[in-house]
């Protein structure tokens, strides 16, 4: 339920044992899968003993494709990348009539343009933050916290999560939660979005059982990451070739059926992507979407 998602997204400021020991330094993000804190490893060990974590081997990336060792049953592992599978607790659409506004990959240099616009319009959105970007841009992160924006986890270094060991998965999620906790005054995210959507039942189970994180996907993808700030497109025919094409795609969602509701995938990577949201925003209201 998106309403539940929205109610819980900012979590509670109560202390959470896995994060209450504030960090004095954060991983530098140069390597995927930073070493986890011992308390996260202890919690993972307990989850494994309780039979909560399926023993699925990590995948590898081969010629740009996710590949599992032979013998792995691709249906039973619920790989979103390979079979489009969602787990029973995953959220990928909104209730009828509701429009979930979400942005990935921040906080970045262009993000204040978005945060100022949202604030001026009394609008909240869900920002799936990259831990290493929070480390690089703490003042920009603070602007989002101060505006009451909803913050989720988009991992620390933006890897294909199914390629990582269990301990590396812990480090990616845990350090992102830790830095958000420490810089926001004690808020702990309740939701995460895997980079590229790449998740399987092992990665899902670690996120859910160790960190209480529910996976959030999307049902409309803007491919707005294609546009760069020089006004060009970096992904050929895969996505929009310019700002007008991106606005037309977002307008198409806004014009489409209100059932199911929409969770749109957008990014705060470039001023162009943010401007496409800003320019189409009035249509959300005119088409009577309940945007949150
Ligand atoms: C977790 O379990 C592994 C293997 O069973 C063990 O080597 C490690 O010491 C344990 N870690 C903690 C923090 O309990
Ligand atoms: C936002 O909320 C404030 C305070 O309630 C109000 O004064 C302002 O007009 C609102 N702005 C918009 C764009 O709705
Ligand atoms: C932006 O896109 C244009 C057109 O595709 C391309 O020529 C240019 O190299 C890109 N710039 C960057 C910084 O990626
Ligand atoms: C969306 O609907 C509006 C108003 O009905 C229309 O002007 C616009 O062309 C439509 N846009 C798309 C992309 O379908
Ligand atoms: Zn991303």
Coordinates of C-alpha atoms and ligand atoms in Angstrom, one line a residue, residues 228 230 232-234, ligand 3:
X228 CA 22.7 15.0 -20.3
X230 CA 24.5 19.6 -22.7
X232 CA 21.9 15.6 -25.7
X233 CA 21.0 12.0 -25.3
X234 CA 23.5 9.3 -24.2
Ligands
LIG3 C1 25.5 14.7 -24.5 O1 24.8 14.2 -25.6 C2 25.3 14.6 -26.8 C3 24.4 14.1 -27.9 O2 24.2 12.8 -27.8 C4 26.7 14.1 -27.0 O3 27.3 14.5 -28.2 C5 27.6 14.6 -25.8 O4 28.8 14.0 -25.9 C6 26.9 14.3 -24.5 N1 27.6 15.0 -23.4 C7 28.0 14.3 -22.3 C8 28.7 15.2 -21.3 O5 27.8 13.2 -22.1

